[in-house]
PDB file of C-alpha atoms in Angstrom:
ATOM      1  CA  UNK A   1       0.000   0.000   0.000  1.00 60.00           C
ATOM      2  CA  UNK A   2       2.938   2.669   0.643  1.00 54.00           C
ATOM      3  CA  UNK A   3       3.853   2.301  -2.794  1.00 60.00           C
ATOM      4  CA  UNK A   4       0.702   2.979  -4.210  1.00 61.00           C
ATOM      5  CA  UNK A   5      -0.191   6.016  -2.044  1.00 54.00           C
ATOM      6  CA  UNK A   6       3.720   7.095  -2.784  1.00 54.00           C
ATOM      7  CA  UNK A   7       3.172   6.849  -6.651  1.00 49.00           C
ATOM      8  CA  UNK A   8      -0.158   8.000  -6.809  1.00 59.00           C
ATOM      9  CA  UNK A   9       1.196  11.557  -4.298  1.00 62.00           C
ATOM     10  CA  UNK A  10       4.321  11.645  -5.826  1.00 64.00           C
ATOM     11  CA  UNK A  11       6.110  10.990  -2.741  1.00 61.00           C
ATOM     12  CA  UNK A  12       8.883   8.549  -1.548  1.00 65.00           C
ATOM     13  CA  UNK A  13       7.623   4.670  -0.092  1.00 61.00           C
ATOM     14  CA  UNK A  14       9.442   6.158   2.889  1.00 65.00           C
ATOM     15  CA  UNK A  15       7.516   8.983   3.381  1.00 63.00           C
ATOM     16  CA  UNK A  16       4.153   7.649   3.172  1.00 56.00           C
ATOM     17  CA  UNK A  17       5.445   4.745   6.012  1.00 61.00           C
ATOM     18  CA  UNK A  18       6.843   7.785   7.989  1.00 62.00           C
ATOM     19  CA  UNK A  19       3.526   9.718   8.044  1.00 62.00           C
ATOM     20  CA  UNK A  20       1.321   6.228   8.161  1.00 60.00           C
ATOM     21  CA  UNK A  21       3.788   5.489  11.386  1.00 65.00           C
ATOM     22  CA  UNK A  22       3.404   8.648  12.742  1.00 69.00           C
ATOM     23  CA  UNK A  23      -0.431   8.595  12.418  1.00 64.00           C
ATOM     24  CA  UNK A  24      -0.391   5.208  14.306  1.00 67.00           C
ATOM     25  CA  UNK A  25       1.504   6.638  17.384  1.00 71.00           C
ATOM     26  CA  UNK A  26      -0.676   9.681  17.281  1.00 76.00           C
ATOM     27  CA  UNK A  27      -3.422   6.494  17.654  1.00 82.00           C
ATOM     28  CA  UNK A  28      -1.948   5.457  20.423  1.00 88.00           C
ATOM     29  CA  UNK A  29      -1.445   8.407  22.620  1.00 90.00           C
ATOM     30  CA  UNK A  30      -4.991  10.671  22.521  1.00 91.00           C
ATOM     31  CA  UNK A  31      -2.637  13.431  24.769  1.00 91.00           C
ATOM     32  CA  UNK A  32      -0.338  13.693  22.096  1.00 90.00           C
ATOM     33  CA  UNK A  33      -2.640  13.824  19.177  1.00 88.00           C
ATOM     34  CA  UNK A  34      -4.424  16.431  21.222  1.00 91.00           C
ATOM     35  CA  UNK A  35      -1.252  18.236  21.635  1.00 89.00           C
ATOM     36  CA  UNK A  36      -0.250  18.409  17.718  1.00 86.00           C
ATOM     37  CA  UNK A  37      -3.643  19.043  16.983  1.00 87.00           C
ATOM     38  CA  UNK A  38      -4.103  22.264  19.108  1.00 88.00           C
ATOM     39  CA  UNK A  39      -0.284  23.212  17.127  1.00 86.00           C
ATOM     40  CA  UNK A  40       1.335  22.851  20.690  1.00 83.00           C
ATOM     41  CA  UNK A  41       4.376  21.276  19.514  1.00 84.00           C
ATOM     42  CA  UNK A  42       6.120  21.090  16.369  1.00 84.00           C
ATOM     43  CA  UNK A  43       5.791  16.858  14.059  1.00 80.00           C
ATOM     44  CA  UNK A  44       9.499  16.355  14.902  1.00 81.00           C
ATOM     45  CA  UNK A  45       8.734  16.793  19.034  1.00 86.00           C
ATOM     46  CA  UNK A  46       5.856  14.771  18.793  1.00 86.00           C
ATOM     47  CA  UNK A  47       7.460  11.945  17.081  1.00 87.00           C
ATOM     48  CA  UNK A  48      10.459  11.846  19.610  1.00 88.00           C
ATOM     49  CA  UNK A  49       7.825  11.992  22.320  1.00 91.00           C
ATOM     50  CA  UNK A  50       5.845   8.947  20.645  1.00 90.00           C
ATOM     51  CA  UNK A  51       9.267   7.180  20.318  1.00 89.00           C
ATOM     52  CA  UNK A  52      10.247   8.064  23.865  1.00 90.00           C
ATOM     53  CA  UNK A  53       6.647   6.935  25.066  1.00 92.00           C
ATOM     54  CA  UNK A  54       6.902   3.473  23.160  1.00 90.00           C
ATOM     55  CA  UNK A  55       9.965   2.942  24.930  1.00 88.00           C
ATOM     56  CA  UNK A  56       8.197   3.328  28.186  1.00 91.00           C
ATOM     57  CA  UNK A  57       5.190   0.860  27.233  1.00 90.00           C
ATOM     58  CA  UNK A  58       8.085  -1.890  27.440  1.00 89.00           C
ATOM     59  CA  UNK A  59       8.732  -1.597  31.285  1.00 90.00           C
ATOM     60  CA  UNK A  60       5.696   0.098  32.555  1.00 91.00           C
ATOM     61  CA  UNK A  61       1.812  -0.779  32.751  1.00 92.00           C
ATOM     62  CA  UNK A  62      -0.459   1.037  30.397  1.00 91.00           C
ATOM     63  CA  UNK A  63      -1.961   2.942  33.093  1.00 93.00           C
ATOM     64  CA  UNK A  64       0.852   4.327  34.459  1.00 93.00           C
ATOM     65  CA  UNK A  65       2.049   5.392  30.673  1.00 92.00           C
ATOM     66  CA  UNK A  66      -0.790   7.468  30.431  1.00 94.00           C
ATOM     67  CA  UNK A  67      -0.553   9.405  33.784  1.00 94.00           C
ATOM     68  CA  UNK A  68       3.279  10.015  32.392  1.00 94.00           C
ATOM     69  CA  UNK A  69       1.739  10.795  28.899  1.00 93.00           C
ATOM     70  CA  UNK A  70      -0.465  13.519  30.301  1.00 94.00           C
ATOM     71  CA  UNK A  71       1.880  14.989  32.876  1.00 94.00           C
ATOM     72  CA  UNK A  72       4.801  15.081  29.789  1.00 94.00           C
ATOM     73  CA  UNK A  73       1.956  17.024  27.409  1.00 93.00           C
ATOM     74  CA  UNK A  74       1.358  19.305  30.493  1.00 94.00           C
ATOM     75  CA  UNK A  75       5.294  19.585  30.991  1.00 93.00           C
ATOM     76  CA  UNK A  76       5.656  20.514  27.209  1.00 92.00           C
ATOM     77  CA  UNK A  77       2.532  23.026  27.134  1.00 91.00           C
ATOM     78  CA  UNK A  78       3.784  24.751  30.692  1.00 90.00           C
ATOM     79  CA  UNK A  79       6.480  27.029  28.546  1.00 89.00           C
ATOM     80  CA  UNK A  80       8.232  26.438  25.168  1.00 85.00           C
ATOM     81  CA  UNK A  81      10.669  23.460  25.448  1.00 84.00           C
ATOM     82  CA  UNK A  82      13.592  22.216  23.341  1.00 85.00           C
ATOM     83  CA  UNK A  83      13.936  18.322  22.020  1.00 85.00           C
ATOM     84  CA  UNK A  84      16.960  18.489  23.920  1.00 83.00           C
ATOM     85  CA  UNK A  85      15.121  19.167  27.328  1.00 85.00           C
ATOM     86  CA  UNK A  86      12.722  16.775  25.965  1.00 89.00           C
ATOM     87  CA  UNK A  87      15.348  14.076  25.299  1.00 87.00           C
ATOM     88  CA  UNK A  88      16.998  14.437  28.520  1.00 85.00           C
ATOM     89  CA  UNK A  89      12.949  13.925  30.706  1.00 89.00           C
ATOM     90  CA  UNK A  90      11.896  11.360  29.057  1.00 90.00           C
ATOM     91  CA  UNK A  91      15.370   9.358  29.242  1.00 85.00           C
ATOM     92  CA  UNK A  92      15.587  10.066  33.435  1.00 85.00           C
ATOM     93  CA  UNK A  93      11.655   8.690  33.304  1.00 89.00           C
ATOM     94  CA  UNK A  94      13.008   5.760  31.264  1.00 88.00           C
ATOM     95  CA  UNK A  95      16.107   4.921  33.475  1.00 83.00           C
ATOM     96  CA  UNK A  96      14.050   5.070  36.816  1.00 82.00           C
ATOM     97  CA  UNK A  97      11.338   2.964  35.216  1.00 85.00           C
ATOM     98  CA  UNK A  98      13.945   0.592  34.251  1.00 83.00           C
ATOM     99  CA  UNK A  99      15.171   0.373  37.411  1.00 80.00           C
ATOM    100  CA  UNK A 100      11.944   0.112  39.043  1.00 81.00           C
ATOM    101  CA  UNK A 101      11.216  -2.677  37.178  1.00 80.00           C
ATOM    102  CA  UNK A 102      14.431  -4.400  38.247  1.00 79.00           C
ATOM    103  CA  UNK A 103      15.929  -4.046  34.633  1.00 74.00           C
ATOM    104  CA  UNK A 104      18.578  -1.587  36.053  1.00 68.00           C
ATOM    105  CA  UNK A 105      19.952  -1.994  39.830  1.00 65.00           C
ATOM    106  CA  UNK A 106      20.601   2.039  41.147  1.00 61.00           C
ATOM    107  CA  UNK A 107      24.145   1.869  40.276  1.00 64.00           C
ATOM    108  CA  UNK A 108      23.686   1.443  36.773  1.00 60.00           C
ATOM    109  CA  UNK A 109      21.093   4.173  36.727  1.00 59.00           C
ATOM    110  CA  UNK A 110      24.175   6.587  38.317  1.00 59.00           C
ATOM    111  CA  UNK A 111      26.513   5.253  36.100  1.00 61.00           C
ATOM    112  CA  UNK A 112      24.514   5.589  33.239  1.00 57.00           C
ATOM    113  CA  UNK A 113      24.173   9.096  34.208  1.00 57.00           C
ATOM    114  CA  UNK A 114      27.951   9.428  34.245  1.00 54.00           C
ATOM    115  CA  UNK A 115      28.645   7.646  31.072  1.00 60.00           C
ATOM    116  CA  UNK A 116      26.947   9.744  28.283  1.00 64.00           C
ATOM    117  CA  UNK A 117      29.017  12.391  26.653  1.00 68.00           C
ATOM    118  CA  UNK A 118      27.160  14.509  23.698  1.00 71.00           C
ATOM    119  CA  UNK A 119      29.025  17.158  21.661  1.00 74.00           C
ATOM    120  CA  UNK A 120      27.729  19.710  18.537  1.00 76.00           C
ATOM    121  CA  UNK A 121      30.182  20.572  16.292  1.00 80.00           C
ATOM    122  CA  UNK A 122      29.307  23.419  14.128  1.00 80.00           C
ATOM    123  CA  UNK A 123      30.439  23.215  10.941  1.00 84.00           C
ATOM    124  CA  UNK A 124      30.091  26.412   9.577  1.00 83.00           C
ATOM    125  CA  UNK A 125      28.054  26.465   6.729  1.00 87.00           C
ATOM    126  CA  UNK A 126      24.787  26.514   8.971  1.00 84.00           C
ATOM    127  CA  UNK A 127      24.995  22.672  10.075  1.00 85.00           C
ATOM    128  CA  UNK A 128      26.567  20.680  13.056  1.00 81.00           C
ATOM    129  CA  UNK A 129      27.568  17.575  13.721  1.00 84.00           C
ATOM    130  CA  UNK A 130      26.446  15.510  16.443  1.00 81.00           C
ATOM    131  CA  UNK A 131      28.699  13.193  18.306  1.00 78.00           C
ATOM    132  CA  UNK A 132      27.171  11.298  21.498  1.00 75.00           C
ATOM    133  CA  UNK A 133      28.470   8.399  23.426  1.00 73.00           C
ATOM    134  CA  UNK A 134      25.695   6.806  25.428  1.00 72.00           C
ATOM    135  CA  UNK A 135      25.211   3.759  27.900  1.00 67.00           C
ATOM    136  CA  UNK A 136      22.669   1.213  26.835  1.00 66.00           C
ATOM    137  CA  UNK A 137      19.372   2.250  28.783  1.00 65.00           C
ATOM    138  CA  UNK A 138      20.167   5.788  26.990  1.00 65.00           C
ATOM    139  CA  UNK A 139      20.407   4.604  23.320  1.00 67.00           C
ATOM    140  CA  UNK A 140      17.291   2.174  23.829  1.00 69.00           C
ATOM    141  CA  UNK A 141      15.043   5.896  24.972  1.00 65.00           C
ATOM    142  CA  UNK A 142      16.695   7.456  21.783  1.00 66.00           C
TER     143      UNK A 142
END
């Protein structure tokens, strides 16, 4: 089906499954959907917070993933907030859920803290590169 929609709208296969996957996580979280809807955030900080929340549905129950769904849509309504600060929530609320659920002991959670190292290099022509070293639980919210 991609490929059909794609030829028939002149578009990629990849960017009809982008927007058909990004429809189906808007599907899954009402808060979020309600949140690009009402042009609270911009498609790129919904998707990370759909990827971020889909990371979360692995270690915590689905009621508890909504009470963290609303309170992050409240979070990102409050005042304008970067991806970055974005990023950086949702991976503590993934760490401590890890841990919760016995997937992490504390020291891990500290030392995952420790171990994550992120630089921007600007390149001057109006782009950066992004170098990041990151312990497992970190990579797995990216």
């Amino acid at each position: 089906m991609p490929s059909e929609v794609g030829f028939a709208l002149g578009l990629a296969e990849s960017q009809v499954r982008h927007g058909l996957a990004s429809a189906d996580g808007l599907h899954r979280y009402p808060a979020v959907a309600r949140l690009v809807d009402a042009g609270g955030v911009v498609a790129w900080t919904a998707q990370k917070l759909v990827d971020h929340l889909d990371a979360l549905a692995e270690v915590v129950p689905a009621t508890r993933l909504e009470v963290i769904e609303e309170s992050v849509v409240g979070w990102l309504t409050a005042r304008p907030r970067t991806v970055g600060a974005l990023n950086r929530r949702m991976r503590r609320l993934l760490l401590h859920a890890c841990a919760a659920a016995g997937l992490l002991d504390d020291e891990s959670v500290d030392r995952a803290r420790l171990d994550r190292r992120v630089e921007v290099r600007p390149t001057g022509d109006g782009c950066a590169e992004i170098w990041a070293l990151l312990p497992e639980p970190d990579a797995l919210a990216v």
